[in-house]
Amino acid sequence: MFVDSETFSPLVDELGRHRDLFLVDGPGHGSSPGPRRIYSLQDCAVAAIQILDGLQLDSPVDWVGNAWGGHVGILVAQGWPGRCRTLTMIGTPAYPLSTAQRRKTALLVALYRVLGPDRLSPLVVNALVGSEKATEEEIAAAESVDQSFRRGDRQGKYWAMRSLMLRRPDLRAVLESQQVPTLMMAGRDDPMNDAQEAARLASLMSRGGFKALPGGGHVAPLFVAADELTQSVLDFWETLQPPGR
């Protein structure tokens, strides 16, 4: 949410040496159009399958999703397990917003509708990257989030916020019954994603794993821990390679 596929830039070169990559922007983000109505995560999962069909990708994919992308991946793996070989989630809280968080988010959505992205960008950057931006990687993360937030379809983002932030469902029971091999990663200092809860959920899954990463927000690990994150994904994929491949 708020950012587009450009935030995956630190991972693309290395992951692209091992897989063909298809980067998808959510509705209203990047160059993806967004509907002017309420929609659900399940609608996003159906759209993801339509994309796979449109690309004629018949073999199972290794899904990697950050935050919202991870939420969609959970439902893709649940509804179409034959289309998803593995699921990797980064900064994806599986629980809904608390009442207090929902009130704050509703205010943010209302302000965004009136003010647009420019006035709210510093707030979003701090939420997704963290308030401390002392290193080159943290500064790069802040710049990427700022640019992504200002890009895209303003109305599309507004409806994405209303649809998927305020109405984020509880996906913990879905994850616990997940049969697709799943790697959950979370920033150690991400205030919007409880790393201990992610580790607990991973321990309940029959084929789940968890890894904590440096970072103070949903997007920060993609920049401040890009090498560690990438290697974790590659190691995860490697453990599931059939013999002889």
Rosetta silent file (secondary structure, phi, psi, omega in degrees, C-alpha in Angstrom):
SEQUENCE: MFVDSETFSPLVDELGRHRDLFLVDGPGHGSSPGPRRIYSLQDCAVAAIQILDGLQLDSPVDWVGNAWGGHVGILVAQGWPGRCRTLTMIGTPAYPLSTAQRRKTALLVALYRVLGPDRLSPLVVNALVGSEKATEEEIAAAESVDQSFRRGDRQGKYWAMRSLMLRRPDLRAVLESQQVPTLMMAGRDDPMNDAQEAARLASLMSRGGFKALPGGGHVAPLFVAADELTQSVLDFWETLQPPGR
SCORE:     score description
SCORE:     0.000 S_00000001
   1 L     0.000  135.589  179.675    0.000    0.000    0.000 S_00000001
   2 L    83.560  -25.446 -176.438    1.196    3.515   -1.014 S_00000001
   3 L  -118.638  168.216 -179.436    4.197    2.197   -2.985 S_00000001
   4 L  -121.353 -170.467 -171.771    4.690    0.426   -6.303 S_00000001
   5 H   -67.688  -11.727  176.957    6.975   -2.233   -7.726 S_00000001
   6 H   -61.062  -25.137 -179.789    9.933    0.171   -7.903 S_00000001
   7 H   -69.292  -12.185  176.107   10.527   -0.565   -4.213 S_00000001
   8 H   -86.655    0.205 -176.062   11.616   -4.077   -5.239 S_00000001
   9 H   -51.856  -39.995 -178.789   14.534   -2.635   -7.242 S_00000001
  10 H   -64.748  -15.918 -176.847   17.195   -3.664   -4.661 S_00000001
  11 H  -103.331  -16.957 -166.072   16.185   -7.325   -5.065 S_00000001
  12 H   -63.495  -45.704 -174.851   15.517   -7.576   -8.787 S_00000001
  13 H   -60.066  -49.436 -175.979   19.000   -8.208  -10.177 S_00000001
  14 H   -71.345  -45.460  178.966   19.874  -11.103   -7.884 S_00000001
  15 H   -63.517  -33.202 -179.061   16.431  -12.743   -7.839 S_00000001
  16 H   -68.993  -14.916  175.059   16.277  -12.328  -11.614 S_00000001
  17 L   -76.133  -14.503 -175.308   19.324  -14.557  -11.984 S_00000001
  18 L  -117.078  -18.087 -178.913   17.280  -17.436  -10.602 S_00000001
  19 L  -145.653  154.346  164.593   13.715  -16.759  -11.789 S_00000001
  20 L   -76.123  129.832 -174.663   11.786  -14.911  -14.455 S_00000001
  21 L  -106.613  136.429  173.085   10.271  -11.989  -12.560 S_00000001
  22 L  -125.560  108.574 -176.963    6.855  -10.424  -13.108 S_00000001
  23 L   -96.203  128.194 -173.374    6.380   -7.323  -10.946 S_00000001
  24 L  -119.688  129.017  173.451    2.789   -6.256  -10.398 S_00000001
  25 L   -88.275  139.526  177.109    1.530   -2.921   -9.096 S_00000001
  26 L   -67.998  164.018  178.736   -1.619   -2.957   -6.992 S_00000001
  27 L   -54.214  131.973  179.190   -4.773   -1.152   -8.175 S_00000001
  28 L    81.268    0.116 -176.749   -4.264    2.614   -8.205 S_00000001
  29 L  -118.243  148.887 -177.383   -0.502    2.254   -7.773 S_00000001
  30 L    58.136 -130.097  176.544    2.241    2.675  -10.352 S_00000001
  31 L  -103.342   14.261  177.302    0.583    2.413  -13.755 S_00000001
  32 L   -82.238  127.364  175.375   -2.196    0.047  -12.637 S_00000001
  33 L   -69.280  155.591  179.553   -5.675    1.565  -12.907 S_00000001
  34 L  -125.709  138.366  178.326   -7.849    1.336   -9.832 S_00000001
  35 L   -68.684  148.528  178.131  -11.625    0.862   -9.606 S_00000001
  36 L   -93.718   60.905 -179.575  -13.709    3.660   -8.115 S_00000001
  37 L  -165.818  168.631  174.383  -15.489    1.383   -5.676 S_00000001
  38 L   -72.307  136.061  173.986  -14.931   -0.843   -2.666 S_00000001
  39 L  -140.677  174.195 -171.088  -13.208   -4.140   -3.476 S_00000001
  40 L  -120.380  167.923  172.377  -11.682   -6.940   -1.441 S_00000001
  41 H   -61.099  -34.461  177.992   -8.439   -8.848   -1.054 S_00000001
  42 H   -63.433  -38.206  175.310  -10.248  -11.781   -2.642 S_00000001
  43 H   -60.498  -39.643  178.417  -10.914   -9.588   -5.694 S_00000001
  44 H   -65.089  -38.736  178.629   -7.170   -8.892   -5.821 S_00000001
  45 H   -64.748  -42.245  176.859   -6.417  -12.617   -5.650 S_00000001
  46 H   -61.050  -43.042  178.335   -8.798  -13.308   -8.547 S_00000001
  47 H   -61.682  -37.876  178.680   -7.095  -10.517  -10.519 S_00000001
  48 H   -62.453  -42.247  177.515   -3.699  -12.105   -9.779 S_00000001
  49 H   -64.862  -38.419  176.731   -4.865  -15.422  -11.233 S_00000001
  50 H   -62.720  -36.161  176.055   -6.171  -13.584  -14.291 S_00000001
  51 H   -64.647  -44.963  178.502   -2.709  -12.037  -14.696 S_00000001
  52 H   -60.019  -41.480  178.317   -1.081  -15.473  -14.509 S_00000001
  53 H   -64.676  -42.890  179.893   -3.548  -16.732  -17.109 S_00000001
  54 H   -63.283  -32.387  177.257   -2.899  -13.705  -19.322 S_00000001
  55 L   -84.998   -1.584 -179.165    0.845  -14.363  -19.125 S_00000001
  56 L    57.092   42.273  177.022    0.176  -18.046  -19.887 S_00000001
  57 L   -94.200   94.965 -176.489    2.020  -19.122  -16.757 S_00000001
  58 L   -86.546  -29.672 -179.120    0.708  -22.632  -16.245 S_00000001
  59 L   -79.518  155.276 -178.637    3.423  -23.909  -13.908 S_00000001
  60 L   -60.928  144.771 -178.968    3.339  -22.940  -10.201 S_00000001
  61 E  -105.720  159.073  170.654    4.975  -19.627   -9.320 S_00000001
  62 E   -96.165  103.881 -175.220    7.089  -18.532   -6.378 S_00000001
  63 E   -83.678  128.198  174.431    5.043  -15.658   -4.984 S_00000001
  64 E  -124.140  118.096 -177.383    6.925  -12.866   -3.189 S_00000001
  65 E  -130.897  137.645  176.092    4.761  -10.144   -1.681 S_00000001
  66 E  -102.174  123.275  177.901    5.506   -7.149    0.490 S_00000001
  67 L    55.353 -108.982  179.905    2.721   -6.182    2.952 S_00000001
  68 H   -53.826  -41.678  178.448   -0.413   -5.964    0.748 S_00000001
  69 H   -60.530  -33.236  175.501    1.251   -8.267   -1.806 S_00000001
  70 H   -69.071  -39.046  177.490    1.682  -10.837    0.951 S_00000001
  71 H   -59.700  -44.866  178.802   -1.999  -10.594    1.887 S_00000001
  72 H   -63.256  -40.959  179.855   -2.977  -11.305   -1.708 S_00000001
  73 H   -60.745  -36.347  177.406   -0.495  -14.173   -1.825 S_00000001
  74 H   -57.686  -45.033 -176.783   -2.118  -15.824    1.190 S_00000001
  75 H   -75.440  -31.800  173.838   -5.447  -15.968   -0.636 S_00000001
  76 H   -63.733  -46.053 -179.873   -3.874  -17.086   -3.913 S_00000001
  77 H   -64.892  -33.609  179.180   -2.133  -19.945   -2.093 S_00000001
  78 H   -73.496  -47.827 -173.443   -5.374  -20.857   -0.318 S_00000001
  79 H   -82.818  -27.260 -177.220   -7.718  -20.689   -3.303 S_00000001
  80 L  -135.565   62.886 -174.110   -5.357  -21.890   -6.044 S_00000001
  81 H   -60.420  -25.861  178.911   -2.658  -23.974   -4.320 S_00000001
  82 H   -72.892  -13.330 -179.464   -1.693  -25.586   -7.614 S_00000001
  83 H   -96.614   -6.491 -173.141   -0.695  -22.183   -9.013 S_00000001
  84 E  -126.205  110.294 -179.075    1.588  -21.276   -6.100 S_00000001
  85 E   -78.076  -43.555  176.401    4.747  -23.318   -5.430 S_00000001
  86 E  -141.692  159.941  176.244    5.952  -21.169   -2.539 S_00000001
  87 E  -129.652  123.679  173.797    4.795  -18.053   -0.723 S_00000001
  88 E  -117.121  127.821  179.953    7.173  -15.440    0.698 S_00000001
  89 E  -121.327  135.751  178.968    5.723  -12.566    2.707 S_00000001
  90 E  -122.190  122.515  176.748    7.631   -9.487    3.880 S_00000001
  91 L    58.872   43.713 -176.645    6.083   -7.142    6.438 S_00000001
  92 L  -114.056   96.484  176.261    2.631   -8.701    6.120 S_00000001
  93 L   -70.668  127.725 -176.298    0.543   -8.530    9.321 S_00000001
  94 L   -88.004   -1.323 -177.549   -2.023  -11.330    9.182 S_00000001
  95 L  -107.504  157.132 -179.838   -4.316   -9.707   11.739 S_00000001
  96 L   -74.806  169.007  175.261   -6.767   -6.806   11.209 S_00000001
  97 L   -64.905  145.254  171.392   -6.253   -3.254   12.434 S_00000001
  98 L   -70.948  168.355  178.460   -7.123   -2.583   16.055 S_00000001
  99 H   -58.525  -44.194  179.629   -9.932   -0.154   16.796 S_00000001
 100 H   -64.515  -42.158  179.144   -7.440    2.620   17.569 S_00000001
 101 H   -64.641  -38.134 -179.781   -5.442    1.909   14.410 S_00000001
 102 H   -65.480  -38.259  178.132   -8.620    1.913   12.332 S_00000001
 103 H   -64.388  -44.431  178.772   -9.598    5.335   13.671 S_00000001
 104 H   -64.186  -40.340 -179.316   -6.185    6.773   12.856 S_00000001
 105 H   -67.501  -39.541  178.018   -6.234    5.173    9.423 S_00000001
 106 H   -60.834  -38.028  177.520   -9.730    6.496    8.687 S_00000001
 107 H   -66.042  -42.454  178.361   -8.456    9.996    9.482 S_00000001
 108 H   -60.245  -43.754 -179.645   -5.472    9.474    7.169 S_00000001
 109 H   -62.261  -43.273  179.384   -7.771    8.325    4.353 S_00000001
 110 H   -63.448  -42.100  179.159  -10.018   11.370    4.804 S_00000001
 111 H   -65.947  -39.005  178.858   -7.012   13.712    4.799 S_00000001
 112 H   -61.605  -41.149 -179.276   -5.594   12.047    1.700 S_00000001
 113 H   -61.797  -35.917 -177.444   -8.851   12.591   -0.156 S_00000001
 114 H   -84.829  -45.677 -170.000   -8.749   16.316    0.659 S_00000001
 115 H   -95.225  -24.197 -174.150   -5.025   17.083    0.623 S_00000001
 116 L    79.015 -174.120 -171.586   -3.574   14.528   -1.769 S_00000001
 117 H   -77.178  -28.566 -170.472   -0.149   12.894   -1.394 S_00000001
 118 H   -59.914  -46.746 -176.784    2.195   15.882   -1.123 S_00000001
 119 H   -72.621  -26.338 -174.849    1.225   17.006    2.379 S_00000001
 120 H   -97.483   -6.653 -175.674    0.986   13.470    3.745 S_00000001
 121 H   -56.259  -45.306  179.897    4.142   12.021    2.224 S_00000001
 122 H   -57.869  -38.049  179.369    6.396   12.608    5.293 S_00000001
 123 H   -65.113  -43.481 -179.693    3.905   10.734    7.491 S_00000001
 124 H   -67.022  -41.400  178.893    3.736    7.798    5.093 S_00000001
 125 H   -59.647  -45.222  179.496    7.524    7.675    4.714 S_00000001
 126 H   -63.494  -36.815 -178.907    7.988    7.512    8.487 S_00000001
 127 H   -69.704  -37.690 -174.233    5.382    4.756    8.765 S_00000001
 128 H   -92.902  -20.314 -177.427    6.864    2.575    6.018 S_00000001
 129 H  -114.867  -32.818 -172.916   10.573    3.251    6.545 S_00000001
 130 L   108.972  156.155 -175.899   10.892    4.447   10.132 S_00000001
 131 L   -77.870  -24.045  179.124   11.708    7.848   11.553 S_00000001
 132 L   -87.187  122.785 -178.934   15.470    7.245   11.720 S_00000001
 133 L  -133.097   67.637 -172.983   17.119    7.739    8.320 S_00000001
 134 L   -95.006  -27.567 -175.720   20.815    7.851    9.108 S_00000001
 135 L   -96.954  164.803  177.283   22.239    5.379    6.573 S_00000001
 136 H   -60.531  -38.285 -179.302   22.402    5.559    2.777 S_00000001
 137 H   -66.572  -40.761  178.955   20.005    2.628    2.575 S_00000001
 138 H   -66.709  -38.523  177.372   17.460    4.304    4.847 S_00000001
 139 H   -65.747  -42.162  178.112   17.679    7.524    2.845 S_00000001
 140 H   -63.240  -39.136  177.910   17.203    5.582   -0.396 S_00000001
 141 H   -63.178  -43.893  179.932   14.191    3.821    1.102 S_00000001
 142 H   -62.258  -42.653  179.787   12.655    7.139    2.140 S_00000001
 143 H   -65.418  -40.739 -179.760   13.162    8.610   -1.326 S_00000001
 144 H   -64.849  -44.053  179.195   11.672    5.553   -3.020 S_00000001
 145 H   -64.692  -42.959  179.482    8.584    5.547   -0.786 S_00000001
 146 H   -59.066  -46.996 -178.453    8.118    9.300   -1.247 S_00000001
 147 H   -67.377  -41.030  179.807    8.277    9.025   -5.043 S_00000001
 148 H   -64.599  -41.427 -178.899    6.022    5.966   -5.165 S_00000001
 149 H   -64.051  -35.553 -178.929    3.437    7.585   -2.913 S_00000001
 150 H   -79.112  -21.839  178.328    3.302   10.684   -5.120 S_00000001
 151 L   -80.074  179.982  171.404    3.007    8.611   -8.308 S_00000001
 152 L    84.138 -169.704 -173.798    0.041    6.644   -9.492 S_00000001
 153 L   -94.826  112.081 -176.087   -3.672    7.305   -9.559 S_00000001
 154 H   -57.931  -47.393  179.128   -4.759    9.531   -6.669 S_00000001
 155 H   -66.341  -37.289  178.065   -8.366    8.331   -6.750 S_00000001
 156 H   -62.182  -40.672  177.148   -7.224    4.734   -7.198 S_00000001
 157 H   -64.612  -40.678  179.737   -5.069    4.986   -4.076 S_00000001
 158 H   -58.037  -46.506 -179.273   -7.970    6.484   -2.139 S_00000001
 159 H   -70.860  -30.518  174.804  -10.210    3.531   -2.963 S_00000001
 160 H   -64.171  -41.860  178.011   -7.385    1.089   -2.207 S_00000001
 161 H   -61.584  -48.515 -179.371   -7.052    2.643    1.262 S_00000001
 162 H   -62.243  -39.567 -173.465  -10.773    2.424    1.904 S_00000001
 163 H   -78.058  -41.212 -165.662  -11.019   -1.103    0.561 S_00000001
 164 H  -116.281  -22.070  174.239   -7.935   -2.809    1.906 S_00000001
 165 H   -83.511  -54.020 -175.882   -6.531   -0.824    4.821 S_00000001
 166 L   -71.530  -23.576 -175.773   -9.736   -0.151    6.715 S_00000001
 167 L  -113.132   23.963 -178.779  -11.225   -3.548    5.805 S_00000001
 168 L   -61.947  123.344 -176.485   -8.166   -5.748    6.222 S_00000001
 169 L   -81.379  168.531  174.262   -9.440   -9.172    7.273 S_00000001
 170 L   -86.113  113.068 -175.824   -8.052  -11.549    9.874 S_00000001
 171 L  -107.392   13.332 -176.551   -6.044  -14.099    7.892 S_00000001
 172 H   -65.064  -42.125  179.970   -4.468  -15.976   10.798 S_00000001
 173 H   -66.005  -35.999  177.390   -6.735  -19.023   10.517 S_00000001
 174 H   -63.325  -44.401 -179.890   -6.077  -19.176    6.773 S_00000001
 175 H   -64.529  -39.896 -177.730   -2.323  -19.143    7.361 S_00000001
 176 H   -61.701  -30.358 -179.897   -2.475  -21.815   10.033 S_00000001
 177 L   -95.057    5.107 -176.274   -4.111  -24.197    7.557 S_00000001
 178 L   -62.295  132.009  177.007   -1.751  -23.193    4.729 S_00000001
 179 L  -103.727  -19.023  177.375   -0.254  -26.144    2.829 S_00000001
 180 L   -73.021  131.403  177.600    1.914  -24.158    0.429 S_00000001
 181 L   -53.135  128.916 -170.269    5.482  -23.772    1.804 S_00000001
 182 E  -132.720  132.685  173.371    5.591  -20.294    3.324 S_00000001
 183 E  -114.619  121.554  177.680    8.373  -17.996    4.520 S_00000001
 184 E  -106.389  129.269  177.643    7.309  -15.060    6.692 S_00000001
 185 E  -126.035  145.211 -178.285    9.731  -12.179    7.199 S_00000001
 186 E  -146.502  143.390  173.935    9.263   -9.089    9.345 S_00000001
 187 E   -68.231  136.933 -177.310   11.306   -6.042   10.286 S_00000001
 188 L   -63.062  -29.042 -174.963   12.421   -6.224   13.899 S_00000001
 189 L  -114.969   26.111  179.901   11.380   -2.619   14.528 S_00000001
 190 L   -81.468  110.600 -176.573    8.242   -2.452   12.387 S_00000001
 191 L   -72.114  -14.003 -177.745    5.553   -0.893   14.629 S_00000001
 192 L   -99.764    3.092 -179.271    2.768   -1.983   12.253 S_00000001
 193 L  -144.262  113.578 -177.335    3.691   -5.667   12.155 S_00000001
 194 L   -75.139  105.766 -177.637    4.179   -7.759   15.281 S_00000001
 195 H   -63.547  -35.154  178.854    7.237   -9.898   14.532 S_00000001
 196 H   -65.399  -38.075  177.573    6.513  -12.193   17.484 S_00000001
 197 H   -67.330  -38.376  176.943    3.018  -12.863   16.164 S_00000001
 198 H   -63.057  -42.481  178.386    4.456  -13.628   12.722 S_00000001
 199 H   -64.346  -39.177  178.245    6.921  -16.083   14.277 S_00000001
 200 H   -62.503  -45.135  179.570    4.101  -17.704   16.256 S_00000001
 201 H   -62.767  -42.243  179.620    1.989  -18.162   13.134 S_00000001
 202 H   -61.180  -36.149 -179.204    4.909  -19.632   11.219 S_00000001
 203 H   -69.258  -22.794 -179.672    5.457  -22.160   14.006 S_00000001
 204 H   -85.982  -14.753 -178.020    1.834  -23.336   13.687 S_00000001
 205 L   -83.544  143.258 -178.584    2.089  -23.958    9.963 S_00000001
 206 L   -68.405  -25.823 -178.837    3.025  -27.398    8.722 S_00000001
 207 L  -135.684   46.566 -176.469    5.407  -25.892    6.143 S_00000001
 208 E  -111.840  152.221  175.357    6.103  -22.456    7.564 S_00000001
 209 E  -142.053  160.038 -178.592    9.263  -20.571    8.450 S_00000001
 210 E  -137.912  145.103  174.581   10.066  -17.174    9.914 S_00000001
 211 E  -144.228  129.346  174.274   12.972  -14.751    9.724 S_00000001
 212 E   -87.862  141.151 -178.203   13.383  -11.378   11.443 S_00000001
 213 E  -126.792  157.363  171.760   15.144   -8.671    9.449 S_00000001
 214 L   -64.015  150.633  175.460   16.527   -5.212   10.236 S_00000001
 215 L   140.912  145.491 -176.219   14.144   -2.381    9.477 S_00000001
 216 L  -109.323   17.159  178.688   11.693    0.039   11.032 S_00000001
 217 L  -168.371  173.668 -176.503    8.725   -0.280    8.650 S_00000001
 218 L   -55.427  -37.866 -172.750    7.040   -2.489    6.064 S_00000001
 219 L   -94.015  -22.249 -173.503    9.307   -1.306    3.231 S_00000001
 220 H   -53.489  -43.963 -177.674   12.577   -0.746    5.115 S_00000001
 221 H   -58.829  -27.935  178.812   13.885   -4.363    4.901 S_00000001
 222 H   -62.841  -22.946 -177.525   13.826   -4.171    1.084 S_00000001
 223 H  -109.373  -50.626 -173.405   16.528   -1.492    1.339 S_00000001
 224 H   -79.109  -16.404  179.585   18.380   -1.787    4.643 S_00000001
 225 L  -134.096   35.857 -174.080   18.561   -5.599    4.488 S_00000001
 226 H   -58.345  -44.372 -177.753   18.332   -6.236    0.741 S_00000001
 227 H   -66.453  -45.063 -179.667   21.219   -8.738    0.612 S_00000001
 228 H   -65.077  -41.509  179.417   20.052  -10.677    3.666 S_00000001
 229 H   -63.352  -48.018 -178.960   16.455  -10.689    2.458 S_00000001
 230 H   -60.283  -44.947 -179.506   17.410  -11.835   -1.035 S_00000001
 231 H   -64.706  -35.728  177.508   19.622  -14.626    0.259 S_00000001
 232 H   -63.066  -40.972  178.243   16.846  -15.797    2.586 S_00000001
 233 H   -65.381  -45.412 -179.193   14.463  -16.054   -0.360 S_00000001
 234 H   -63.749  -41.386  177.704   17.019  -17.920   -2.474 S_00000001
 235 H   -62.938  -40.385  178.080   17.809  -20.333    0.375 S_00000001
 236 H   -61.444  -47.110  178.071   14.085  -20.936    0.845 S_00000001
 237 H   -62.383  -40.920 -175.588   13.628  -21.711   -2.836 S_00000001
 238 H   -63.769  -36.889 -179.073   16.717  -23.921   -2.891 S_00000001
 239 H   -65.844  -17.313 -176.542   15.462  -26.155   -0.071 S_00000001
 240 L  -106.515    4.391  178.923   12.394  -26.944   -2.185 S_00000001
 241 L   -67.525  134.214  174.953   14.165  -27.709   -5.471 S_00000001
 242 L   -61.325  150.551  178.397   13.425  -31.232   -6.754 S_00000001
 243 L   -55.171  138.263  176.393   16.462  -33.560   -6.761 S_00000001
 244 L    89.434   -3.426  179.876   18.639  -33.136   -9.831 S_00000001
 245 L  -103.668    0.000    0.000   17.603  -29.535  -10.555 S_00000001
